[in-house]
Amino acid sequence: MSKTGALDLASGVGGKITKDEVKSAVEEYEKYHVCFGGEEETRKTNYGDMVNKYYDLATSFYEYGWGESFHFAHRWKGESLRESIKRHEHFLALQLGLKMGMKVLDVGCGIGGPLREIARFSSTSVTGLNNNEYQISRGEELNRLAGLNESCDFVKADFMKMPFSDNTFDAIYAIEATCHAPDAVGCYNEIHRVLKPGQCFAAYEWCMTDNFDPNNETHQKTKAEIELGNGLPDVRTTMQCLEALKLAGFEVIWEKDLAQDSPVPWYLPLDASRFSLTSFRLTALGRLITRTMVKALEFTGLAPQGSDRVSSFLEKAAVGLVDGGRKEIFTPMYFFLARKPLSES
């Protein structure tokens, strides 16, 4: 069951951060980013602290506006956002060939929305790996409500240093999560290590596309807004992700930016120029109402000081994402399916 009320949203801001420390946590988080004078190397060095602060601060906003699955999706005309998100998750399961009895790892699982959908769709046991305590506690509660607490579980750990033995999993996937890694090769190396030989890893990655010009100030501004609003050390290019997979030892079966052939633009839910009753909270009016509500709750003391600033940098992220999508310089769904060779050469 998703949190839907204003008070639920307010009570969740800060996650495991104490309410009187939320404002200072927001300030510390903001200082990591270019918009506030931060540097890429600092973000990469302190990625664990930065990403944890981000998800403690932002998770209740995500769940309030987006539901349990925090990701975008390839979308057909006439298809609702919720339907497209489920199909996007099913597509991943089908590409991996998931079957009953397989042991599956979800790398960077959030509160487990995709984990639960994929487990039900494929009749597999899925372990969610997450380094954020608050998201795991939410995920465990939602697993119990869904009746999946016996077949699916969560492990609190850094995906750069996984607490699993070599060759443990039959399949591994990541949905818009490994973009938080400070080093793609190091992250993919760990995934390669814990995956059984001959088995596959599939992911949707956040990437800058070939249209991104690092010397273009407007492009750089958009990239910085995306990093600030989404807790990212850096946004890699599609080619950097592809090269990192190969360096980690994977055989790439196929790869494609699925945003290129999405009949409905992936960024449409965040586009301020559109209106939708089914996704009202994501529209410009819906976000304005949420922002006003958060301001009022913070003023009355029902929401911690700093809540409005979280809402503000999430708004900035929405602007950056829509801008990046329209200019086709950014994609949240660079898809790849890669296999770990049966024998290492």
XYZ file of C-alpha atoms in Angstrom:
345
model
C 0.000 0.000 0.000
C 1.485 3.345 -1.062
C 1.555 6.350 1.245
C -1.024 8.705 -0.208
C -1.846 11.361 2.344
C -0.154 14.675 2.970
C 0.758 13.706 6.520
C 2.261 10.415 5.331
C 4.408 12.361 2.867
C 5.477 14.800 5.574
C 6.262 12.100 8.126
C 8.441 10.224 5.623
C 10.681 13.147 4.661
C 14.132 12.460 6.037
C 13.782 8.697 6.221
C 16.095 7.538 8.986
C 17.472 11.063 9.511
C 16.069 12.587 12.694
C 13.547 15.330 11.978
C 15.634 18.084 13.565
C 18.596 17.175 11.327
C 16.748 17.158 7.994
C 17.585 20.773 7.141
C 21.317 20.313 7.746
C 21.221 17.042 5.739
C 19.657 18.927 2.821
C 22.393 21.559 3.017
C 25.119 18.901 3.088
C 23.527 17.074 0.155
C 23.216 20.232 -1.948
C 26.892 21.096 -1.432
C 27.923 17.953 -3.325
C 26.498 19.331 -6.570
C 27.645 21.683 -9.307
C 24.619 23.947 -8.804
C 25.967 24.674 -5.303
C 29.674 24.653 -6.144
C 30.306 20.923 -5.686
C 32.726 18.822 -7.740
C 32.440 15.458 -9.475
C 35.397 13.904 -7.629
C 33.893 14.809 -4.249
C 30.613 13.188 -5.265
C 32.403 10.044 -6.395
C 34.550 9.829 -3.262
C 31.549 10.342 -0.976
C 28.924 8.606 -3.103
C 27.694 6.433 -0.211
C 26.878 9.390 2.011
C 25.469 11.443 -0.868
C 23.170 8.703 -2.214
C 21.958 7.703 1.269
C 21.111 11.312 2.116
C 19.321 11.656 -1.209
C 17.079 8.622 -0.695
C 16.383 9.428 2.949
C 15.237 12.874 1.828
C 13.466 11.999 -1.422
C 11.856 8.552 -1.025
C 8.550 9.735 0.466
C 8.189 12.267 -2.385
C 8.832 9.520 -4.937
C 6.330 7.168 -3.385
C 3.725 9.928 -3.043
C 3.985 11.016 -6.677
C 5.233 7.967 -8.551
C 4.121 4.850 -6.662
C 6.331 1.905 -5.652
C 8.409 1.668 -8.860
C 10.752 4.642 -9.164
C 11.531 4.552 -12.871
C 10.475 5.696 -16.332
C 9.283 3.412 -19.127
C 9.006 2.914 -22.857
C 5.344 3.721 -23.489
C 2.780 2.971 -26.189
C -0.014 5.350 -27.221
C -3.150 4.689 -25.164
C -1.099 3.050 -22.416
C -1.201 4.544 -18.908
C 1.997 5.335 -17.021
C 1.305 2.504 -14.533
C 0.720 0.021 -17.355
C 3.924 1.058 -19.118
C 5.948 0.716 -15.920
C 4.706 -2.844 -15.375
C 5.367 -3.783 -19.017
C 8.860 -2.273 -18.762
C 9.549 -4.574 -15.799
C 8.034 -7.611 -17.544
C 10.177 -6.921 -20.618
C 13.282 -7.100 -18.435
C 12.162 -10.407 -16.909
C 11.492 -11.875 -20.347
C 14.873 -10.754 -21.703
C 16.557 -12.526 -18.784
C 14.463 -15.663 -19.343
C 13.409 -15.774 -15.706
C 11.763 -19.033 -14.618
C 10.416 -20.581 -11.435
C 13.188 -21.627 -9.064
C 15.789 -19.126 -10.262
C 17.630 -17.007 -7.719
C 17.591 -13.392 -8.897
C 19.333 -10.231 -7.680
C 17.857 -6.731 -8.016
C 20.796 -4.304 -7.748
C 19.708 -1.005 -6.172
C 16.132 -2.144 -5.581
C 14.603 0.986 -4.026
C 11.526 0.076 -1.977
C 11.049 -3.033 -4.110
C 8.270 -2.136 -6.535
C 9.960 -3.805 -9.536
C 11.188 -6.649 -7.308
C 7.625 -7.548 -6.314
C 6.245 -7.192 -9.850
C 9.031 -9.295 -11.395
C 8.790 -11.952 -8.656
C 5.030 -12.327 -9.248
C 5.385 -12.244 -13.041
C 8.174 -14.842 -13.223
C 7.590 -16.947 -10.062
C 11.194 -16.399 -8.992
C 12.848 -15.556 -5.683
C 14.291 -12.060 -5.841
C 16.809 -10.525 -3.438
C 16.883 -6.746 -3.339
C 20.257 -5.118 -2.703
C 20.079 -1.628 -1.219
C 22.344 0.484 0.971
C 19.548 2.672 2.349
C 18.026 1.519 5.632
C 14.815 3.519 5.273
C 14.040 2.124 1.815
C 14.655 -1.420 3.031
C 12.281 -0.956 5.977
C 9.604 0.338 3.566
C 10.299 -2.533 1.166
C 9.981 -5.152 3.895
C 6.650 -3.694 4.982
C 5.367 -3.690 1.389
C 6.605 -7.258 0.847
C 4.613 -8.398 3.879
C 1.496 -6.640 2.597
C 1.965 -8.302 -0.808
C 2.522 -11.743 0.732
C 6.038 -12.003 -0.704
C 8.074 -11.827 2.493
C 8.827 -15.575 2.338
C 10.088 -15.675 -1.259
C 11.725 -12.242 -1.559
C 14.136 -10.484 0.768
C 16.422 -7.479 1.101
C 20.126 -7.187 1.874
C 21.605 -3.914 3.095
C 24.938 -3.441 1.332
C 26.927 -1.323 -1.103
C 26.753 -2.654 -4.662
C 30.439 -1.801 -5.049
C 31.204 -4.407 -2.331
C 28.531 -7.091 -2.400
C 28.352 -9.553 0.548
C 27.722 -12.566 -1.704
C 29.927 -15.473 -2.740
C 31.148 -15.817 -6.313
C 28.680 -17.378 -8.775
C 25.621 -17.027 -6.535
C 22.809 -15.769 -8.785
C 21.022 -17.187 -11.836
C 20.169 -13.717 -13.130
C 20.822 -10.098 -12.146
C 19.128 -6.876 -13.160
C 19.290 -3.173 -12.327
C 16.636 -0.572 -13.097
C 17.913 3.024 -13.163
C 20.111 2.246 -10.144
C 23.735 1.574 -11.068
C 23.891 5.166 -12.350
C 24.589 5.940 -8.652
C 27.875 3.997 -8.823
C 31.020 6.154 -8.725
C 32.757 3.723 -11.093
C 30.804 1.694 -13.675
C 33.593 -0.850 -14.220
C 33.887 -1.525 -10.483
C 30.123 -1.943 -10.143
C 29.833 -4.233 -13.182
C 32.830 -6.222 -11.917
C 30.954 -7.016 -8.705
C 27.838 -8.011 -10.653
C 29.995 -10.221 -12.905
C 31.571 -11.854 -9.829
C 28.322 -12.879 -8.122
C 26.571 -13.987 -11.331
C 26.832 -17.655 -12.328
C 28.834 -18.408 -15.504
C 26.701 -18.506 -18.629
C 23.966 -16.386 -17.023
C 22.782 -12.872 -17.837
C 22.704 -9.341 -16.460
C 20.238 -6.790 -17.843
C 19.779 -3.140 -16.966
C 18.209 0.182 -17.758
C 20.897 2.859 -17.325
C 20.674 6.633 -17.062
C 23.040 8.010 -19.700
C 23.980 11.029 -21.749
C 23.472 10.194 -25.420
C 25.677 10.822 -28.456
C 23.851 14.149 -28.868
C 25.315 15.458 -25.611
C 28.036 18.056 -26.153
C 30.291 18.432 -23.086
C 31.408 21.837 -24.386
C 27.836 23.143 -24.562
C 27.013 25.150 -21.409
C 23.275 24.544 -21.740
C 23.870 20.799 -22.011
C 26.125 20.917 -18.954
C 23.478 22.844 -16.989
C 20.873 20.202 -17.818
C 23.270 17.434 -16.780
C 23.992 19.204 -13.463
C 20.258 19.560 -12.718
C 19.742 15.844 -13.337
C 22.650 14.987 -11.020
C 21.398 17.292 -8.254
C 17.803 16.120 -8.412
C 18.628 12.418 -8.572
C 21.637 11.854 -6.311
C 24.138 11.057 -9.072
C 27.936 11.356 -8.885
C 28.056 11.738 -12.687
C 25.948 10.760 -15.695
C 27.957 8.527 -18.009
C 27.513 8.272 -21.763
C 26.015 5.195 -23.382
C 29.418 4.388 -24.873
C 31.081 4.577 -21.454
C 28.538 2.077 -20.071
C 29.049 -0.262 -23.003
C 32.835 -0.133 -22.633
C 32.576 -0.686 -18.863
C 30.540 -3.868 -19.433
C 33.207 -5.252 -21.747
C 36.018 -4.306 -19.357
C 34.163 -6.136 -16.569
C 34.216 -9.300 -18.677
C 30.669 -9.407 -20.050
C 29.637 -10.461 -23.540
C 27.079 -7.911 -24.734
C 24.176 -9.732 -26.410
C 22.349 -6.566 -27.449
C 21.988 -2.962 -26.398
C 19.795 -0.045 -27.393
C 18.479 3.284 -26.140
C 14.804 2.323 -25.850
C 13.818 5.991 -25.584
C 14.573 6.346 -29.292
C 11.523 4.340 -30.364
C 9.098 5.091 -27.523
C 5.825 6.243 -29.207
C 5.053 8.387 -26.128
C 8.020 10.443 -24.834
C 9.346 8.939 -21.592
C 9.512 12.394 -19.968
C 5.842 13.196 -20.651
C 4.742 12.561 -17.007
C 7.021 15.439 -15.926
C 6.215 17.804 -18.796
C 4.714 21.012 -17.352
C 2.827 21.680 -20.589
C 0.593 18.610 -20.275
C -2.268 17.639 -17.970
C -3.326 14.174 -16.826
C -5.960 13.049 -14.355
C -4.417 9.594 -14.001
C -0.973 11.014 -13.150
C -2.207 14.265 -11.615
C 0.459 14.487 -8.897
C 3.184 14.533 -11.571
C 1.665 17.375 -13.580
C 2.679 21.021 -13.148
C -0.520 21.744 -11.199
C -0.139 18.623 -9.109
C 3.465 19.478 -8.277
C 2.472 23.061 -7.407
C -0.182 21.765 -5.016
C 2.327 19.363 -3.464
C 4.907 22.118 -3.080
C 2.349 24.450 -1.462
C 1.209 21.671 0.839
C 4.791 20.883 1.872
C 5.445 24.569 2.607
C 2.346 24.695 4.817
C 3.241 21.480 6.642
C 6.769 22.730 7.239
C 5.446 26.084 8.500
C 3.121 24.368 10.980
C 5.836 21.986 12.142
C 4.140 18.839 10.811
C 6.949 18.415 8.279
C 10.609 18.919 9.252
C 12.509 22.077 8.346
C 14.158 21.531 4.963
C 11.232 19.606 3.419
C 10.478 22.433 0.987
C 14.109 22.472 -0.156
C 13.860 18.771 -0.985
C 10.744 19.502 -3.018
C 12.665 22.318 -4.718
C 15.625 20.235 -5.902
C 13.250 17.501 -7.090
C 11.464 20.169 -9.139
C 14.827 21.198 -10.580
C 15.420 17.558 -11.523
C 12.094 17.434 -13.361
C 13.060 20.502 -15.392
C 16.450 18.979 -16.242
C 14.955 15.610 -17.179
C 12.337 17.116 -19.491
C 14.940 19.386 -21.078
C 17.352 16.476 -21.530
C 14.603 14.355 -23.062
C 13.399 17.010 -25.471
C 16.929 17.708 -26.685
C 17.615 13.951 -26.817
C 20.863 14.441 -24.905
C 19.764 12.200 -22.000
C 18.036 8.825 -21.678
C 16.864 6.920 -18.570
C 16.527 3.669 -20.500
C 19.744 2.701 -22.207
C 19.057 -1.039 -22.164
C 21.559 -3.847 -22.388
C 21.521 -7.608 -22.019
C 24.932 -9.091 -21.239
C 26.176 -12.598 -20.467
C 28.944 -13.821 -18.198
C 31.014 -16.277 -20.290
C 30.958 -19.951 -19.286
C 34.733 -19.878 -19.051
C 37.021 -16.899 -18.588
C 39.777 -16.598 -21.202
